[in-house]
Coordinates of C-alpha atoms in Angstrom, one line a residue:
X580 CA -2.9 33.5 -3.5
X581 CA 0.3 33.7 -2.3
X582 CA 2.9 31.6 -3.6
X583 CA 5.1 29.3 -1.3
X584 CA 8.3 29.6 -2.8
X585 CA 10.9 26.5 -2.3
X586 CA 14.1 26.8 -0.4
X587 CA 16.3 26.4 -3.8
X588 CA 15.9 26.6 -7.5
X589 CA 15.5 23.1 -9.2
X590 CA 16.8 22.0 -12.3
X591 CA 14.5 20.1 -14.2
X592 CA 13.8 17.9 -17.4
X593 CA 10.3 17.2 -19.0
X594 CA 10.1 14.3 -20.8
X595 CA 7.4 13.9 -22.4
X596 CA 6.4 18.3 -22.4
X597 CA 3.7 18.4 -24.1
X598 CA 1.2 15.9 -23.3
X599 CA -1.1 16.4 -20.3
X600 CA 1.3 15.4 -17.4
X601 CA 3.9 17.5 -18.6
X602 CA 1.6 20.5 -19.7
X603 CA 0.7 20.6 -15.8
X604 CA 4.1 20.0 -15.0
X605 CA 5.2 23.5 -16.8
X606 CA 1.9 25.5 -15.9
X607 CA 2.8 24.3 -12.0
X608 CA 6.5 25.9 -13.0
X609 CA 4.7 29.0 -14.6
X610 CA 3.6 29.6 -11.1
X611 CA 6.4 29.1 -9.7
X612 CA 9.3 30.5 -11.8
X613 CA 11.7 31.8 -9.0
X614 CA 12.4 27.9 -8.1
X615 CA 13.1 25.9 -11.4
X616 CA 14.9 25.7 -14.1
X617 CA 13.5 23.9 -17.0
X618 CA 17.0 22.2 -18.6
X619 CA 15.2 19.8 -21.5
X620 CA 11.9 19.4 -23.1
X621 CA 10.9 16.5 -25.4
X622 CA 7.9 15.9 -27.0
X623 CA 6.8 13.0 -29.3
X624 CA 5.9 15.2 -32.7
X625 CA 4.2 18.1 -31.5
X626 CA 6.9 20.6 -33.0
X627 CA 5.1 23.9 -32.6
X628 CA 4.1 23.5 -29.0
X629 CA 7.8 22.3 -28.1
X630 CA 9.1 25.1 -29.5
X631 CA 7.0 27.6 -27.7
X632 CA 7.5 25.8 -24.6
X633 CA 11.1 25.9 -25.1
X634 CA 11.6 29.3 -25.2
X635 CA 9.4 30.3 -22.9
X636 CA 10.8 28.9 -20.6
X637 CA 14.3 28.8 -21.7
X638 CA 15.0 25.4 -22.0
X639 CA 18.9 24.6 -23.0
X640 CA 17.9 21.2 -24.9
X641 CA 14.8 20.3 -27.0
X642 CA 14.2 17.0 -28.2
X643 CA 11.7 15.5 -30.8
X644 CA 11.5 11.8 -31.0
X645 CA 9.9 11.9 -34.3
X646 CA 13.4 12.4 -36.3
X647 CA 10.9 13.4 -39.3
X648 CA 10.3 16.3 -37.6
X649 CA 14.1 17.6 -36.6
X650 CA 14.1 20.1 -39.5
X651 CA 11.1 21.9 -38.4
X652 CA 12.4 21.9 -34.8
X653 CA 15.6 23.6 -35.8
X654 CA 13.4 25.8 -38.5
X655 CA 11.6 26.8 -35.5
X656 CA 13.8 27.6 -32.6
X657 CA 16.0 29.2 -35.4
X658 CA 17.8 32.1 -33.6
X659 CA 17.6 31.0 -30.1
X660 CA 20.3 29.5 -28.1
X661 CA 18.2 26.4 -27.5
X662 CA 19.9 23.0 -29.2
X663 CA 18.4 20.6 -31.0
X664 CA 18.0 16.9 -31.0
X665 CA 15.7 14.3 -32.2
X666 CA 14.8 10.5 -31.9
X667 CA 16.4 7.8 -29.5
X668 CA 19.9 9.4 -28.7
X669 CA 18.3 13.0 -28.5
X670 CA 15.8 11.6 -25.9
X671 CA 18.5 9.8 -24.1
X672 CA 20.1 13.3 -24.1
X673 CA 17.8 15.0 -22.3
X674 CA 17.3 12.1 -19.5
X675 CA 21.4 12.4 -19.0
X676 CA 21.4 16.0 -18.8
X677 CA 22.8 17.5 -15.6
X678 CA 19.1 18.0 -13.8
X679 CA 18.5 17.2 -10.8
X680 CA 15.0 16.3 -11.3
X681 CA 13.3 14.6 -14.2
X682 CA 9.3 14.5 -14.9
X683 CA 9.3 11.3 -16.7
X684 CA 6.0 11.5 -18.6
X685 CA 6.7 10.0 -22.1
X686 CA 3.5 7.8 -22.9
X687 CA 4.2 3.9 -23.7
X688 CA 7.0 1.7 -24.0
X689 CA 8.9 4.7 -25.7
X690 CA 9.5 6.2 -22.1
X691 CA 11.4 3.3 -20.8
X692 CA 14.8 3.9 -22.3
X693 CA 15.2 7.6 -21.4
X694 CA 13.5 7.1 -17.9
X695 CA 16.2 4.9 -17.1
X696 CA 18.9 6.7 -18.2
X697 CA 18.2 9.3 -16.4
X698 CA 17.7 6.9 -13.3
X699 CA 21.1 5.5 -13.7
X700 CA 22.9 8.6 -13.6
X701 CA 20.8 8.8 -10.1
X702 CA 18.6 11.8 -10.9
X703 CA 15.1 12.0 -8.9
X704 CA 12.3 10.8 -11.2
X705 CA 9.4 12.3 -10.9
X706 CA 7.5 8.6 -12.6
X707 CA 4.8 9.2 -14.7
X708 CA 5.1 6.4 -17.0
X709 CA 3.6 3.2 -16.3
X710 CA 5.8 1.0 -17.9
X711 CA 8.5 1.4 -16.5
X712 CA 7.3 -0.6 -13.5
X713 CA 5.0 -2.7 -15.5
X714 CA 7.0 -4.0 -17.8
X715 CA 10.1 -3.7 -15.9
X716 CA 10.0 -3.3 -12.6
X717 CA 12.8 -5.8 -11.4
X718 CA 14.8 -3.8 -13.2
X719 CA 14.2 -0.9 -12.5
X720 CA 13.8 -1.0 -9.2
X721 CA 17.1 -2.8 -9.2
X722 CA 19.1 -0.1 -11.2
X723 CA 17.3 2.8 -9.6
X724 CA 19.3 1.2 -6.0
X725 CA 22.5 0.9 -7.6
X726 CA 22.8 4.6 -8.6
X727 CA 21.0 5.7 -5.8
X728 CA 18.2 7.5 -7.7
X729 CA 14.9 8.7 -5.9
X730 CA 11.8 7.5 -7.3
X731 CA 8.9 9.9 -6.6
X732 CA 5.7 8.4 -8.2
X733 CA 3.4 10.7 -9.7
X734 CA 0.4 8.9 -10.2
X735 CA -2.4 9.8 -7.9
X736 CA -3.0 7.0 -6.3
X737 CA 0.8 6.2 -5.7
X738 CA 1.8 9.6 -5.1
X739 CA -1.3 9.6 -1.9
X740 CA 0.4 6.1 -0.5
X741 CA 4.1 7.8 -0.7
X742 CA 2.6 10.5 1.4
X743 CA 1.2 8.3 4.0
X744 CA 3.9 5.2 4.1
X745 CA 5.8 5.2 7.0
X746 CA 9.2 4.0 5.2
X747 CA 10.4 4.3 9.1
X748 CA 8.4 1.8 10.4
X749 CA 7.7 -0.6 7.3
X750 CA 7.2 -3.2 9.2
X751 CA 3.6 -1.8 10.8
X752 CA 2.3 -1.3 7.9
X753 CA -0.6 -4.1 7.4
X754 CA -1.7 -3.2 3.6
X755 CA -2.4 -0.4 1.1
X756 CA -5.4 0.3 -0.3
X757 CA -5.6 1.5 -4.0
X758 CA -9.1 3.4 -4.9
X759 CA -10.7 2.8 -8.0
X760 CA -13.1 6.0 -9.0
X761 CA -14.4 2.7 -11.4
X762 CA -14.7 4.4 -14.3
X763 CA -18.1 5.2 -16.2
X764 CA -19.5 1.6 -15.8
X765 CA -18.3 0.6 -12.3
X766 CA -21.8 0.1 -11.0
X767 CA -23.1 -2.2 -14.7
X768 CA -22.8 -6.2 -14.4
X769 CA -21.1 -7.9 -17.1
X770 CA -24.3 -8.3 -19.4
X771 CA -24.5 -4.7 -19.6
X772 CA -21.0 -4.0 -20.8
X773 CA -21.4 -5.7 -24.4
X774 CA -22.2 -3.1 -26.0
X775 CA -20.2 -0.4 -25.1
X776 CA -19.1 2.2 -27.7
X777 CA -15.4 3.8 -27.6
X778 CA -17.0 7.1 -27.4
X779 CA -19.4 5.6 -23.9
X780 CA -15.5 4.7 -22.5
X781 CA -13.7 7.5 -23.2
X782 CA -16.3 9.5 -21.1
X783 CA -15.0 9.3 -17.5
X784 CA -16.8 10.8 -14.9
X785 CA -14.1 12.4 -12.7
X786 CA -10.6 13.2 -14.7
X787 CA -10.0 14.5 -18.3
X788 CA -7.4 11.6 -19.3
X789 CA -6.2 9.9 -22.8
X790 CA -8.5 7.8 -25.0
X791 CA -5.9 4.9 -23.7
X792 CA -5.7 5.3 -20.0
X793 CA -9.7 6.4 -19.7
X794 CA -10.4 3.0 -21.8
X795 CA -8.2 1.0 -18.6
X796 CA -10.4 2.9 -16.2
X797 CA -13.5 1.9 -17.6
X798 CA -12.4 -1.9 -17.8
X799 CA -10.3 -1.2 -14.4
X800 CA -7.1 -2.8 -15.9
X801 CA -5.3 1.0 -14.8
X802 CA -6.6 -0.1 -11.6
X803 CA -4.9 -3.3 -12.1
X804 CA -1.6 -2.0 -13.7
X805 CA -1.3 0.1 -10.2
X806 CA -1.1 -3.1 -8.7
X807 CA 1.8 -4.4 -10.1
X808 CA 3.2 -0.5 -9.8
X809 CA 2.3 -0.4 -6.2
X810 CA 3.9 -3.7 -5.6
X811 CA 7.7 -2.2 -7.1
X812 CA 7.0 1.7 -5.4
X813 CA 6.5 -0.1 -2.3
X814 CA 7.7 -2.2 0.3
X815 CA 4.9 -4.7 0.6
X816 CA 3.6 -8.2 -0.8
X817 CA 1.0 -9.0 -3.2
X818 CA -1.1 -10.0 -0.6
X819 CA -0.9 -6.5 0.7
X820 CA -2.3 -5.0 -2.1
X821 CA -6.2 -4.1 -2.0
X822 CA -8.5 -2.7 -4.1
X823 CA -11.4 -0.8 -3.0
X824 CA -13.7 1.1 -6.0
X825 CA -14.4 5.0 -4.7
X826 CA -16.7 6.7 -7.4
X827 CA -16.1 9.8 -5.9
X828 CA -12.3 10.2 -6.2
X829 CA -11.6 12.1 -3.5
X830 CA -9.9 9.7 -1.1
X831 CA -7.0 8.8 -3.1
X832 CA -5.3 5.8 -1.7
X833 CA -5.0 4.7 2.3
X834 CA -2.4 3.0 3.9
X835 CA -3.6 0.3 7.2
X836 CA -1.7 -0.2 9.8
X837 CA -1.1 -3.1 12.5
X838 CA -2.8 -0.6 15.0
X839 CA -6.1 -0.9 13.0
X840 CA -5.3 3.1 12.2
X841 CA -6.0 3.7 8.5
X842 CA -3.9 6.8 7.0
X843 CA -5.8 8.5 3.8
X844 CA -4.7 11.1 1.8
X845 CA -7.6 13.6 -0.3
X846 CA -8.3 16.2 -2.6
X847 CA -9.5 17.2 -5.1
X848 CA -9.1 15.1 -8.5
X849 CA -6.6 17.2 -10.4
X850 CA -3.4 16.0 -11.1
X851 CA -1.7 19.1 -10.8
X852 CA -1.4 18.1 -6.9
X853 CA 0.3 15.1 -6.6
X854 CA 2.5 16.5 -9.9
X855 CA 3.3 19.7 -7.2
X856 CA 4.2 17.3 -4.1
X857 CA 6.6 15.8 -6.7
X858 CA 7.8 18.9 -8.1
X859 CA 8.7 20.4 -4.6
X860 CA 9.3 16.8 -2.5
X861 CA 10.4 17.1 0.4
X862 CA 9.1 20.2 0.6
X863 CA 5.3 21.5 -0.3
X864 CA 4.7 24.0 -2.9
X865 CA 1.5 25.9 -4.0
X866 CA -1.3 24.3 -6.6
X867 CA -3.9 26.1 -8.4
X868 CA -6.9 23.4 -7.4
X869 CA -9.9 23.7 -6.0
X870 CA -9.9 23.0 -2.5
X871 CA -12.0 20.0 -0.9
X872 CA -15.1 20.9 0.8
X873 CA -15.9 17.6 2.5
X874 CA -19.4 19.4 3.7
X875 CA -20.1 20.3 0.4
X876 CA -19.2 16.3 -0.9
X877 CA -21.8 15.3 1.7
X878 CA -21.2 11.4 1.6
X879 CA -17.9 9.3 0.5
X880 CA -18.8 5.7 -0.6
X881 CA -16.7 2.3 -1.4
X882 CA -17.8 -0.7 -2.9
X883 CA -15.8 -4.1 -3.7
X884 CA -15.1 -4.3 -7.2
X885 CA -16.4 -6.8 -9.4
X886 CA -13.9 -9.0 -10.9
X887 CA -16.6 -11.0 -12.9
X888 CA -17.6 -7.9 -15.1
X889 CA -14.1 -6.7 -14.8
X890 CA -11.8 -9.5 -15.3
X891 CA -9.1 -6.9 -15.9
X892 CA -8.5 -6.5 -12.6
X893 CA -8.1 -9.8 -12.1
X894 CA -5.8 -10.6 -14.6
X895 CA -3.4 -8.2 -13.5
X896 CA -3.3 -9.6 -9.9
X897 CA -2.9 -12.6 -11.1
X898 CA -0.1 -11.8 -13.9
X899 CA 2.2 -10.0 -10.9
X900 CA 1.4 -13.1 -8.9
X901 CA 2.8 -14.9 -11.6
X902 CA 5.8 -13.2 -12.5
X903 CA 8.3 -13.4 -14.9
X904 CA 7.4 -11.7 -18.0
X905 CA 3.2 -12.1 -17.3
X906 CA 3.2 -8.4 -16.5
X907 CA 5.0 -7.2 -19.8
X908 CA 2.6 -9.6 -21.8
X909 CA -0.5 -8.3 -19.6
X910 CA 0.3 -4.6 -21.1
X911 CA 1.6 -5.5 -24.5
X912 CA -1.8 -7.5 -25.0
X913 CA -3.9 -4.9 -23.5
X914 CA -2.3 -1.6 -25.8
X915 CA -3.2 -3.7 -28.9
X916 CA -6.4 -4.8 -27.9
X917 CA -7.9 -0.9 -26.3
X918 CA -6.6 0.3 -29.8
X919 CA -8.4 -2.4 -31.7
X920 CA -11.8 -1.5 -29.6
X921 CA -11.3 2.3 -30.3
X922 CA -10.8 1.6 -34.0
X923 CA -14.2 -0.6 -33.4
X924 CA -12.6 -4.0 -34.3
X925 CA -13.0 -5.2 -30.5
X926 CA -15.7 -5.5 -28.5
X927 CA -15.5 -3.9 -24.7
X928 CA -15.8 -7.4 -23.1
X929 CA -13.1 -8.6 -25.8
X930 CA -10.3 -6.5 -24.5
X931 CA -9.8 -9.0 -21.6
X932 CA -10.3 -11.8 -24.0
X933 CA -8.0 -11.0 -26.0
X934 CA -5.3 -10.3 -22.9
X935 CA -6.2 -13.9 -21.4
X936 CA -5.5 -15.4 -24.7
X937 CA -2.4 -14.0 -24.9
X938 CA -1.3 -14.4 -21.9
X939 CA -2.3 -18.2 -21.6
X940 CA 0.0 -18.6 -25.2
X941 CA 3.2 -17.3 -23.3
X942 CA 5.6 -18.9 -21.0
X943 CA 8.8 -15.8 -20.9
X944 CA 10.7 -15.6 -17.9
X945 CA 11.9 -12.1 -16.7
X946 CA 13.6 -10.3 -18.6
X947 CA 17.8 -9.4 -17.3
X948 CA 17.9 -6.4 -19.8
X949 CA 15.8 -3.1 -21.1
X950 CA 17.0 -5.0 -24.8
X951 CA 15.1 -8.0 -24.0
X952 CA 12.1 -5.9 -22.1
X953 CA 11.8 -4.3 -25.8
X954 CA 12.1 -8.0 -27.3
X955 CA 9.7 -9.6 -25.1
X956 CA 7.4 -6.4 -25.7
X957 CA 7.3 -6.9 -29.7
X958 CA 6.6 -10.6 -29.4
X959 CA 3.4 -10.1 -26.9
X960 CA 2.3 -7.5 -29.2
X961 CA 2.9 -9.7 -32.5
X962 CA 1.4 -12.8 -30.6
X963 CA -1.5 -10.5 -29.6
X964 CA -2.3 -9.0 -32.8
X965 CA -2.2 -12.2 -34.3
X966 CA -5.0 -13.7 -31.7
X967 CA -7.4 -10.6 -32.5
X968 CA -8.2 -12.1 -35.6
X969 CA -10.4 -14.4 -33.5
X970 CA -12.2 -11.7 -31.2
X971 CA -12.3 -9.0 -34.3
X972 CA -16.1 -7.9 -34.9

C-alpha cells in the first residue's frame, strides 16, 4: 500500500502511550515516520513498554505517573538522551511541551489536568478522554476558546459527526445522530439482564475495548456519556441529540439537516481510523484497516433503544439536561459502581441503581475550577461508595 505522506512533519505528545488509544496512535506513526515527531510519552505504570516506546521512537520526554516507578524509568532509559519525569508535574510536562499536537488518551479523571494544560497553551488535542467533557466540559470548552486550542475528538462516534458537521452553516443543521452498536445485550429486555456475569459484559461483539468502557457499552451509559460529549464538541442543543442503536457498527454517527439530507460517515470498526483523521486533520493520511465491503455486509439495521432495560441512557440525558455538576456525579457514581460489578459486589441492573441513588443525594452546582472538578469528583465517589452498601450482593 502506498503510504500518503502529509505536507509537514508533526510534532506530537502521547499521553496516555501505552494503553490501547495510544498503542494505535504510535503503530499509525510507525507507518508513517517521515511526518511526526513523537516529543513525550506518558504512561500510567507500564515502565518497560514506555521505555521501549521511547526510544524507538525517540521521544525527548518520558513521563510515569506512578512516581513509584521513576527509578526503574531512569534505570531503563539509562544511556539515552531521553529525560525523565514522573507523577503530576512530569505529566503536566509533557502536555506543556512545545508540540503541536497532543493525543490525549490518559484513562479517568487522571487525564484532566494534563489535557488541559496542554489546551491552555493552545495545542491541538487530539481528545480521547472522556472526562474532560464529562466532568468538565464548561470549562473546558471555555478555556480551550481563550487560548485558541483545536479540539479534534477522537472517539468514533464524535470523530464521524466532526467529519460531516458543516461548522459553515451551523445553523442547517437539524440534529446529530449518535449510533449505539448496543453492546452484547442490546436486543434482551430488562428481565433478562439480572443475571449478567462481568465476564458476559466484557464480551463485546464489535470492538476489543477496556473491561470499563465495554461494561458502559453493554449498559449503554458510553452511549449516554457521548451525549453530554456531543453536546460540548458541538454546536447543538440537547434536544438535538439522538440516539439510534446500530448493531452492526459500521455507520458511525450521521448528521440531519433542515433539507431532510442525512450525512453519514462509515467504516470499518477500528479505531485506528478516526485516530488517523486526527493524526493528519486537515489533511488524510493512510490506515492499515480493512476496507468496508457494504455488498459483503448485505443489510445495515437500527432500532430505538430501550431506556427501560437501559436506564443508563437515560440518566445521562437527563443529568446534562440537568446541569451543574449532575454530569460529574453521573460518572463518579458510575466508575465506582462498574468496578463494584466486575469485583462481583454489584449486580448488572444495580449499576444504574446505584448512579440514580447518587445522583438523587446531590445538589452541586458547576464547578468554576479543575480544583473543585477534582473536589466535586471525590465527594460523588465517597457519597457513591457509601450508597453501594445498600445494592452490594
Amino acid at each position: 500500500m502506498v503510504e500518503a505522506a502529509l505536507g509537514h512533519r508533526k510534532t506530537i505528545s502521547i499521553l496516555g502511550a501505552t494503553g490501547s488509544v495510544g498503542l494505535s496512535t504510535l503503530d499509525l506513526i510507525r507507518r508513517n515516520r517521515d511526518s511526526f515527531d513523537v516529543v513525550a510519552v506518558t504512561a500510567n505504570t507500564n515502565v518497560d513498554e514506555l521505555a521501549k516506546l521511547a526510544i524507538e521512537f525517540d521521544a525527548e520526554l518520558a513521563v510515569v505517573a506512578d512516581e513509584l516507578q521513576f527509578t526503574a524509568l531512569k534505570q531503563a532509559l539509562a544511556g539515552s538522551h531521553i529525560k525523565c519525569a514522573s507523577g503530576e508535574d512530569g505529566l503536566l510536562a509533557a502536555a506543556q511541551a512545545n508540540a503541536e499536537l497532543v493525543m490525549a488518551a490518559i484513562v479517568g479523571s487522571a487525564g484532566l489536568s494534563p489535557t488541559l494544560a496542554a489546551v491552555n497553551r493552545g495545542a491541538t488535542i487530539a481528545l480521547a478522554n472522556k472526562e474532560c467533557l464529562v466532568c468538565a466540559g464548561d470549562l473546558f470548552m471555555e478555556q480551550a476558546s481563550k487560548s485558541g486550542a483545536r479540539i479534534l475528538p477522537v472517539d468514533s462516534e464524535h470523530n464521524a459527526i466532526f467529519q460531516v458537521f458543516d461548522f459553515n452553516a451551523e445553523r442547517s443543521v437539524e440534529k446529530i445522530i449518535l449510533t449505539a452498536s448496543g453492546g452484547p445485550f442490546w436486543d434482551r429486555r430488562r428481565d433478562c439482564l439480572k443475571d449478567v456475569t462481568p465476564a458476559q459484559a466484557v464480551k463485546h461483539p464489535n470492538w476489543t475495548m477496556g473491561q470499563k468502557i465495554s461494561v458502559d457499552s453493554a449498559t449503554l451509559m458510553n452511549k449516554g456519556l457521548e451525549v453530554i460529549e456531543a453536546y460540548h464538541l458541538f454546536p447543538v442543543r440537547v434536544d438535538q441529540i439522538e440516539v439510534v442503536v446500530h448493531p452492526q457498527s459500521v455507520i458511525h454517527s450521521l448528521v440531519q439537516y433542515v433539507d431532510g439530507s442525512v450525512l453519514a460517515q462509515l467504516g470499518s470498526p477500528d479505531m485506528r481510523t478516526p485516530i488517523a483523521y486526527a493524526l493528519s486533520w486537515p489533511e488524510r493520511m493512510s490506515a492499515p484497516v480493512d476496507r468496508l465491503s457494504l455488498a459483503a455486509i448485505g443489510n445495515l439495521t437500527f432500532a430505538e433503544p430501550d431506556l427501560v432495560s437501559f436506564p443508563c441512557l437515560r440518566l445521562a440525558k437527563e443529568a446534562l439536561a440537568e446541569g451543574g455538576a449532575a454530569p460529574l456525579v453521573l460518572n463518579a457514581a458510575n466508575e465506582i459502581a462498574v468496578e463494584a460489578f466486575l469485583q462481583g459486589k454489584l449486580g448488572f441492573m444495580d449499576i444504574s441503581s446505584l448512579v440514580k441513588a447518587t445522583l438523587d443525594k446531590v445538589d452541586m452546582k458547576a464547578p468554576q475550577s479543575l480544583s473543585m472538578v477534582c473536589e466535586y469528583d471525590q465527594e460523588a465517589r465517597s457519597l457513591a461508595s457509601q450508597l453501594l452498601a445498600k445494592f452490594e450482593r
